[in-house]
Short mmCIF file of C-alpha atoms (C1' of nucleotides) in Angstrom, two decimals:
data_model
loop_
_atom_site.label_atom_id
_atom_site.label_comp_id
_atom_site.label_asym_id
_atom_site.label_seq_id
_atom_site.Cartn_x
_atom_site.Cartn_y
_atom_site.Cartn_z
CA VAL K 1 12.97 -29.22 15.30
CA ALA K 2 9.59 -30.30 14.01
CA VAL K 3 6.90 -28.64 16.08
CA THR K 4 3.93 -30.91 16.58
CA VAL K 5 0.81 -30.64 18.67
CA ASP K 6 2.16 -33.26 21.01
CA SER K 7 5.58 -31.70 21.36
CA VAL K 8 4.02 -28.40 22.35
CA LEU K 9 1.64 -30.04 24.80
CA GLU K 10 4.62 -31.84 26.22
CA GLN K 11 6.38 -28.55 26.81
CA LEU K 12 3.34 -27.30 28.62
CA ARG K 13 3.32 -30.36 30.83
CA ALA K 14 7.05 -30.16 31.47
CA ASP K 15 6.42 -26.66 32.75
CA GLY K 16 3.97 -27.95 35.31
CA GLY K 17 0.93 -27.36 33.15
CA ARG K 18 -1.89 -29.67 32.19
CA ILE K 19 -3.14 -30.95 28.89
CA THR K 20 -6.72 -29.95 28.27
CA THR K 21 -9.07 -30.06 25.34
CA ALA K 22 -8.87 -26.31 24.85
CA ARG K 23 -5.10 -26.44 24.80
CA ARG K 24 -4.98 -29.30 22.36
CA LEU K 25 -7.41 -27.58 20.01
CA LEU K 26 -5.69 -24.24 20.18
CA VAL K 27 -2.26 -25.68 19.50
CA LYS K 28 -3.71 -27.58 16.58
CA GLU K 29 -5.11 -24.39 15.07
CA LEU K 30 -1.89 -22.54 15.73
CA LEU K 31 0.04 -25.14 13.76
CA ARG K 32 -2.56 -25.37 11.05
CA ALA K 33 -2.55 -21.61 10.52
CA ARG K 34 1.14 -21.64 9.56
CA GLY K 35 1.45 -17.89 9.66
CA HIS K 36 -0.01 -15.00 11.57
CA VAL K 37 -3.46 -15.30 13.10
CA THR K 38 -5.42 -13.05 15.41
CA ALA K 39 -6.68 -14.25 18.75
CA GLU K 40 -10.21 -13.65 17.53
CA LYS K 41 -9.76 -16.03 14.61
CA LEU K 42 -8.27 -18.64 16.86
CA VAL K 43 -11.23 -18.31 19.20
CA LYS K 44 -13.64 -18.88 16.33
CA ARG K 45 -11.73 -21.85 14.96
CA VAL K 46 -11.44 -23.52 18.32
CA GLN K 47 -15.10 -22.84 19.03
CA ALA K 48 -15.99 -24.54 15.77
CA SER K 49 -15.07 -27.84 17.42
CA GLN K 50 -15.79 -26.88 20.98
CA PRO K 51 -18.25 -23.97 21.24
CA ASP K 52 -17.96 -23.44 24.97
CA VAL K 53 -14.27 -22.57 25.03
CA ALA K 54 -14.11 -19.02 26.38
CA GLU K 55 -12.22 -16.17 24.80
CA SER K 56 -10.35 -15.61 28.02
CA THR K 57 -9.16 -19.19 27.93
CA ILE K 58 -7.67 -18.65 24.51
CA TYR K 59 -5.87 -15.53 25.66
CA ARG K 60 -4.59 -17.36 28.71
CA ILE K 61 -3.27 -20.26 26.69
CA LEU K 62 -1.66 -17.92 24.18
CA ASP K 63 0.00 -16.22 27.10
CA SER K 64 1.34 -19.50 28.43
CA LEU K 65 2.64 -20.54 25.03
CA GLU K 66 4.36 -17.23 24.62
CA ARG K 67 6.00 -17.51 28.01
CA LEU K 68 7.31 -20.91 26.97
CA GLY K 69 8.72 -19.38 23.82
CA VAL K 70 6.56 -21.51 21.53
CA ILE K 71 4.80 -18.56 19.92
CA VAL K 72 5.29 -14.82 19.61
CA HIS K 73 2.81 -12.08 18.97
CA THR K 74 3.18 -8.97 16.86
CA HIS K 75 1.30 -5.70 16.79
CA LEU K 76 0.51 -4.83 13.22
CA GLY K 77 -0.65 -1.34 13.97
CA HIS K 78 -4.35 -0.75 14.20
CA GLY K 79 -6.18 -3.99 14.72
CA PRO K 80 -5.54 -6.85 17.11
CA ALA K 81 -2.18 -8.54 17.60
CA VAL K 82 -1.27 -11.55 15.49
CA TYR K 83 0.28 -14.75 16.77
CA HIS K 84 2.54 -17.28 15.14
CA LEU K 85 5.09 -19.94 15.97
CA ALA K 86 8.34 -18.54 17.33
CA GLU K 87 10.13 -20.87 14.94
CA GLU K 88 8.71 -19.01 12.00
CA SER K 89 10.18 -15.73 13.14
CA HIS K 90 9.99 -12.95 10.66
CA GLY K 91 9.34 -9.25 10.38
CA HIS K 92 6.06 -7.82 9.15
CA LEU K 93 5.54 -5.13 6.56
CA VAL K 94 2.09 -3.65 6.77
CA CYS K 95 0.69 -1.48 4.01
CA ASP K 96 -0.87 1.64 5.44
CA HIS K 97 -3.13 1.91 2.44
CA CYS K 98 -4.60 -1.51 1.86
CA GLY K 99 -3.62 -3.33 5.05
CA ALA K 100 -1.66 -6.03 3.26
CA VAL K 101 0.80 -7.88 5.49
CA ILE K 102 4.08 -9.10 4.01
CA GLU K 103 6.40 -11.33 5.98
CA VAL K 104 10.11 -10.60 5.66
CA PRO K 105 12.99 -12.82 6.73
CA LEU K 106 14.86 -11.59 9.78
CA ASP K 107 18.25 -11.58 8.10
CA LEU K 108 17.07 -8.75 5.90
CA LEU K 109 16.95 -6.70 9.03
CA GLY K 110 20.27 -7.93 10.30
CA LYS K 111 22.24 -4.78 9.47
CA VAL K 112 19.95 -2.59 11.44
CA THR K 113 20.08 -5.03 14.28
CA SER K 114 23.83 -4.73 14.62
CA ALA K 115 23.87 -0.99 14.02
CA VAL K 116 21.34 -0.44 16.74
CA ARG K 117 23.17 -2.80 19.04
CA GLU K 118 26.36 -0.81 18.60
CA HIS K 119 24.91 2.65 18.79
CA HIS K 120 22.25 2.13 21.38
CA ARG K 121 23.05 -1.11 23.12
CA PHE K 122 19.60 -2.21 22.28
CA GLU K 123 18.95 -5.81 21.32
CA ILE K 124 16.31 -5.81 18.62
CA GLY K 125 13.59 -8.41 18.43
CA VAL K 126 12.06 -7.27 15.18
CA GLN K 127 9.42 -9.90 15.08
CA HIS K 128 7.45 -8.14 17.75
CA PHE K 129 6.58 -5.04 15.77
CA ALA K 130 5.36 -4.27 12.33
CA ILE K 131 6.91 -1.87 9.89
CA GLY K 132 4.44 0.39 8.17
CA GLY K 133 4.68 1.73 4.67
CA THR K 134 3.29 1.32 1.20
CA CYS K 135 3.20 -1.93 -0.71
CA SER K 136 4.12 -2.27 -4.36
CA ARG K 137 0.55 -2.38 -5.51
CA CYS K 138 -0.41 0.80 -3.71
CA LEU K 139 2.85 2.43 -4.78
CA GLY K 140 1.88 1.76 -8.37
CA SER K 141 -1.53 3.28 -8.14
CA ARG K 142 -0.25 6.50 -6.66
CA SER K 143 2.31 9.04 -7.73
CA PRO K 144 5.78 7.45 -7.84
CA ALA K 145 7.27 10.13 -5.61
CA ALA K 146 8.84 7.70 -3.23
CA THR K 147 10.60 10.38 -1.25
CA THR K 148 7.28 11.82 -0.22
CA LEU K 149 7.12 13.86 2.89
CA THR K 150 3.42 14.07 2.48
CA ALA K 151 1.76 11.70 4.83
CA PRO K 152 -0.59 9.17 3.30
CA GLU K 153 -4.10 10.45 3.60
CA GLY K 154 -5.81 7.18 4.16
CA ARG K 155 -5.22 4.72 6.93
CA ALA K 156 -6.09 1.14 6.37
CA ARG K 157 -8.61 -0.04 8.88
CA ALA K 158 -9.79 -3.52 9.33
CA SER K 159 -13.51 -3.05 9.07
CA ARG K 160 -14.39 0.53 8.49
CA ALA K 161 -13.07 3.15 6.15
CA GLY K 162 -12.26 6.46 7.83
CA VAL Z 1 10.41 24.80 7.77
CA ALA Z 2 9.62 26.23 11.17
CA VAL Z 3 6.37 24.79 12.42
CA THR Z 4 4.52 27.23 14.63
CA VAL Z 5 1.13 27.16 16.26
CA ASP Z 6 -0.13 29.73 13.81
CA SER Z 7 1.24 27.98 10.75
CA VAL Z 8 -0.52 24.79 11.74
CA LEU Z 9 -3.77 26.56 12.48
CA GLU Z 10 -3.46 28.22 9.12
CA GLN Z 11 -3.19 24.84 7.45
CA LEU Z 12 -6.33 23.78 9.23
CA ARG Z 13 -8.14 26.85 8.00
CA ALA Z 14 -6.83 26.43 4.46
CA ASP Z 15 -8.38 22.98 4.52
CA GLY Z 16 -11.78 24.45 5.28
CA GLY Z 17 -11.46 23.99 9.02
CA ARG Z 18 -11.97 26.45 11.82
CA ILE Z 19 -9.71 27.75 14.51
CA THR Z 20 -10.98 26.96 17.96
CA THR Z 21 -9.62 27.17 21.47
CA ALA Z 22 -9.24 23.42 21.70
CA ARG Z 23 -7.28 23.34 18.47
CA ARG Z 24 -5.01 26.16 19.45
CA LEU Z 25 -4.27 24.58 22.82
CA LEU Z 26 -3.66 21.13 21.39
CA VAL Z 27 -1.29 22.37 18.70
CA LYS Z 28 0.58 24.32 21.34
CA GLU Z 29 1.05 21.19 23.44
CA LEU Z 30 2.03 19.17 20.41
CA LEU Z 31 4.80 21.65 19.62
CA ARG Z 32 5.85 21.99 23.21
CA ALA Z 33 6.16 18.22 23.62
CA ARG Z 34 8.84 18.02 20.90
CA GLY Z 35 8.76 14.27 20.77
CA HIS Z 36 6.28 11.47 21.18
CA VAL Z 37 3.25 11.99 23.41
CA THR Z 38 0.20 9.88 24.02
CA ALA Z 39 -3.28 11.18 23.41
CA GLU Z 40 -4.00 10.78 27.08
CA LYS Z 41 -1.16 13.09 28.05
CA LEU Z 42 -2.26 15.66 25.53
CA VAL Z 43 -5.77 15.51 26.93
CA LYS Z 44 -4.46 16.17 30.43
CA ARG Z 45 -2.22 19.03 29.34
CA VAL Z 46 -4.93 20.72 27.34
CA GLN Z 47 -7.40 20.27 30.16
CA ALA Z 48 -4.96 21.98 32.50
CA SER Z 49 -5.81 25.22 30.72
CA GLN Z 50 -9.31 24.34 29.60
CA PRO Z 51 -10.86 21.59 31.72
CA ASP Z 52 -13.95 21.07 29.63
CA VAL Z 53 -12.19 20.00 26.45
CA ALA Z 54 -13.39 16.47 25.80
CA GLU Z 55 -11.19 13.50 25.08
CA SER Z 56 -13.07 12.86 21.89
CA THR Z 57 -12.28 16.36 20.73
CA ILE Z 58 -8.58 15.72 21.18
CA TYR Z 59 -8.80 12.51 19.18
CA ARG Z 60 -10.73 14.28 16.45
CA ILE Z 61 -8.21 17.09 16.21
CA LEU Z 62 -5.32 14.63 16.17
CA ASP Z 63 -7.07 12.88 13.33
CA SER Z 64 -7.43 16.09 11.37
CA LEU Z 65 -3.81 17.03 11.92
CA GLU Z 66 -2.71 13.63 10.78
CA ARG Z 67 -4.80 13.85 7.65
CA LEU Z 68 -3.11 17.15 6.91
CA GLY Z 69 0.28 15.53 7.34
CA VAL Z 70 1.25 17.73 10.27
CA ILE Z 71 1.63 14.88 12.72
CA VAL Z 72 1.98 11.12 12.59
CA HIS Z 73 1.19 8.47 15.13
CA THR Z 74 2.99 5.26 15.95
CA HIS Z 75 1.83 2.16 17.76
CA LEU Z 76 4.47 1.18 20.23
CA GLY Z 77 2.94 -2.14 21.07
CA HIS Z 78 0.92 -2.58 24.19
CA GLY Z 79 -0.05 0.85 25.41
CA PRO Z 80 -1.63 3.74 23.55
CA ALA Z 81 -0.31 5.22 20.32
CA VAL Z 82 2.13 8.11 20.42
CA TYR Z 83 1.93 11.25 18.31
CA HIS Z 84 4.59 13.63 17.12
CA LEU Z 85 5.27 16.17 14.41
CA ALA Z 86 5.74 14.63 10.99
CA GLU Z 87 8.80 16.83 10.64
CA GLU Z 88 10.57 15.13 13.47
CA SER Z 89 10.56 11.74 11.84
CA HIS Z 90 12.47 9.06 13.63
CA GLY Z 91 12.29 5.40 14.49
CA HIS Z 92 11.33 4.04 17.89
CA LEU Z 93 13.04 1.33 19.88
CA VAL Z 94 10.70 -0.07 22.47
CA CYS Z 95 11.92 -2.26 25.29
CA ASP Z 96 9.69 -5.29 25.69
CA HIS Z 97 10.71 -5.59 29.30
CA CYS Z 98 10.43 -2.16 30.82
CA GLY Z 99 8.58 -0.22 28.13
CA ALA Z 100 11.31 2.36 27.62
CA VAL Z 101 11.14 4.17 24.29
CA ILE Z 102 14.30 5.31 22.53
CA GLU Z 103 14.17 7.48 19.43
CA VAL Z 104 16.65 6.61 16.70
CA PRO Z 105 17.69 8.77 13.77
CA LEU Z 106 16.39 7.69 10.41
CA ASP Z 107 19.76 7.24 8.75
CA LEU Z 108 20.34 4.31 11.03
CA LEU Z 109 17.36 2.69 9.42
CA GLY Z 110 18.34 3.62 5.91
CA LYS Z 111 19.80 0.22 5.15
CA VAL Z 112 16.66 -1.67 5.98
CA THR Z 113 14.64 0.81 4.07
CA SER Z 114 16.58 0.23 0.88
CA ALA Z 115 16.93 -3.50 1.41
CA VAL Z 116 13.19 -3.83 1.83
CA ARG Z 117 12.56 -1.58 -1.14
CA GLU Z 118 14.75 -3.77 -3.33
CA HIS Z 119 13.60 -7.12 -2.13
CA HIS Z 120 9.94 -6.45 -1.61
CA ARG Z 121 9.12 -3.29 -3.50
CA PHE Z 122 7.82 -1.96 -0.25
CA GLU Z 123 8.37 1.65 0.70
CA ILE Z 124 8.85 1.87 4.43
CA GLY Z 125 7.11 4.75 6.10
CA VAL Z 126 9.46 5.52 8.90
CA GLN Z 127 6.81 7.34 10.78
CA HIS Z 128 5.33 4.02 11.74
CA PHE Z 129 8.60 2.42 12.48
CA ALA Z 130 8.71 0.85 15.90
CA ILE Z 131 11.10 -1.90 16.78
CA GLY Z 132 10.82 -4.08 19.84
CA GLY Z 133 13.67 -5.57 21.78
CA THR Z 134 15.59 -5.25 25.00
CA CYS Z 135 17.18 -2.04 26.20
CA SER Z 136 20.66 -1.80 27.66
CA ARG Z 137 19.42 -1.60 31.20
CA CYS Z 138 17.30 -4.70 30.90
CA LEU Z 139 20.13 -6.46 29.10
CA GLY Z 140 22.08 -6.02 32.28
CA SER Z 141 24.55 -3.53 30.94
CA ARG Z 142 25.65 -0.65 33.11
CA SER Z 143 26.71 1.73 30.41
CA PRO Z 144 24.13 4.44 29.88
CA ALA Z 145 24.47 4.25 26.14
CA ALA Z 146 21.11 5.46 25.05
CA THR Z 147 19.01 8.46 25.80
CA THR Z 148 15.85 7.11 27.27
CA LEU Z 149 12.97 9.33 26.35
CA THR Z 150 10.25 7.53 28.16
CA ALA Z 151 10.80 6.41 31.67
CA PRO Z 152 10.09 2.76 32.25
CA GLU Z 153 6.70 2.98 33.85
CA GLY Z 154 6.59 -0.63 34.74
CA ARG Z 155 4.32 -1.71 31.98
CA ALA Z 156 6.16 -4.77 30.97
CA ARG Z 157 5.11 -8.09 29.67
CA ALA Z 158 7.11 -11.21 29.69
CA SER Z 159 8.24 -11.77 26.20
CA ARG Z 160 10.61 -14.17 24.60
CA ALA Z 161 12.37 -12.90 21.57
CA GLY Z 162 12.77 -15.78 19.19
"C1'" DC E 1 -26.87 32.08 8.79
"C1'" DT E 2 -24.45 27.78 7.94
"C1'" DT E 3 -22.12 23.88 9.17
"C1'" DA E 4 -17.68 22.58 11.35
"C1'" DG E 5 -16.55 21.64 15.77
"C1'" DT E 6 -17.70 20.44 20.42
"C1'" DG E 7 -19.18 18.04 24.97
"C1'" DC E 8 -21.13 14.31 26.79
"C1'" DA E 9 -22.34 9.68 27.18
"C1'" DA E 10 -22.34 5.45 25.32
"C1'" DA E 11 -20.50 2.11 22.11
"C1'" DA E 12 -16.81 -0.44 20.07
"C1'" DC E 13 -12.82 -3.04 20.31
"C1'" DA E 14 -9.05 -5.90 22.26
"C1'" DT E 15 -7.66 -7.76 26.25
"C1'" DT E 16 -7.50 -8.83 31.25
"C1'" DT E 17 -9.22 -10.16 35.72
"C1'" DG E 18 -12.17 -12.10 39.75
"C1'" DC E 19 -14.20 -15.90 41.22
"C1'" DA E 20 -16.75 -20.10 41.67
"C1'" DT E 21 -16.48 -24.45 39.39
"C1'" DT E 22 -14.44 -28.12 36.76
"C1'" DT E 23 -10.89 -31.35 35.70
"C1'" DA E 24 -6.17 -33.34 34.85
"C1'" DT E 25 -2.93 -35.42 37.34
"C1'" DA M 1 -6.76 -34.76 46.80
"C1'" DT M 2 -4.97 -30.78 44.97
"C1'" DA M 3 -3.83 -27.12 42.28
"C1'" DA M 4 -4.15 -25.88 37.42
"C1'" DA M 5 -7.35 -24.54 34.10
"C1'" DT M 6 -11.76 -23.10 32.76
"C1'" DG M 7 -16.34 -20.44 31.91
"C1'" DC M 8 -18.64 -16.58 32.66
"C1'" DA M 9 -19.27 -11.90 33.50
"C1'" DA M 10 -17.58 -7.82 34.52
"C1'" DA M 11 -13.70 -4.61 34.35
"C1'" DT M 12 -9.93 -2.44 31.89
"C1'" DG M 13 -7.79 0.68 28.68
"C1'" DT M 14 -7.90 3.00 24.24
"C1'" DT M 15 -10.37 4.95 20.66
"C1'" DT M 16 -14.67 5.91 18.08
"C1'" DT M 17 -19.35 7.39 17.39
"C1'" DG M 18 -24.24 9.48 17.87
"C1'" DC M 19 -26.43 13.41 18.74
"C1'" DA M 20 -27.97 17.76 20.36
"C1'" DC M 21 -25.78 22.10 20.94
"C1'" DT M 22 -22.21 25.90 20.40
"C1'" DA M 23 -19.69 28.94 17.94
"C1'" DA M 24 -16.44 30.24 13.88
"C1'" DG M 25 -16.74 31.95 9.39
#
DNA sequence: CTTAGTGCAAAACATTTGCATTTAT
DNA sequence: ATAAATGCAAATGTTTTGCACTAAG
């Protein structure tokens, strides 16, 4: 089940698509990233080799790859969505305080998956959404009242502090 | 812990804030909604009584209320964020196909919360808990198992759960 | 009076779309 | 040759910000 640049391009072709420079470069970066990346970062990395690849092209290719089931994207909360290989499916814990992203294996969420399936007939795909909270580091620097009903006062934002 | 319009306005004032028409109207709508609402809907409802309240004002008030811990907001994925009273904490199941939003009681999520706390020393903040997947209707089931809170408004995106 | 709050318009940000052109097949 | 894919620019949708002005305390 080794995912290679060529195997992905082959899937694209099998679907009636064509192999282009932009596609080859993007798939390469997607594999190289080996984890979550934003579309913006992918644009920059692809443009490092090929400056005239348009943002919209990247989004369109990401869309195609997602339709094929090669990648998935996740909304981490505030900023842009992140993309990664579908193979490397996992949940995301995002710290509301410092913005840290922690990947968690899906089986950790297995109990909730079956509970929700039974009670709500809802088939969870956890990888698509992030779970917010407080990471160990930020827990340590604050009061240890873990049962807090007091909402965190600061929201982690990518570029600007609120 | 009955949350009333006046009690919320009082919190605002205690924080050094002022009580304005826009604030009173927005808090009223927030309480009336009794569940998740988008900023856009709140804008429209407030403007029904007071047409010249600006969108930016609504966002600023929502921000203040969130800082005070009165409300929380959740990113459901593609569309806008939804807001609700912090008191009414619950998880959200979001259908990737039709966009339906189902609220789930927190105790259903208790197992993940503790599992994640043990394995990752990460304290989940349920208020930001949104889980993607496929709802019963889109699964093809006929049993109306879940209470759908948000009508599928046709904002769907093809998505392959891995 | 003082300054928090507001309205308005414009910016910022992430993503999508229209369309003429290029290019893989 | 033909349709898929691209580049570019402009549009979209959501939220934020700058600034002069209004009004709550």
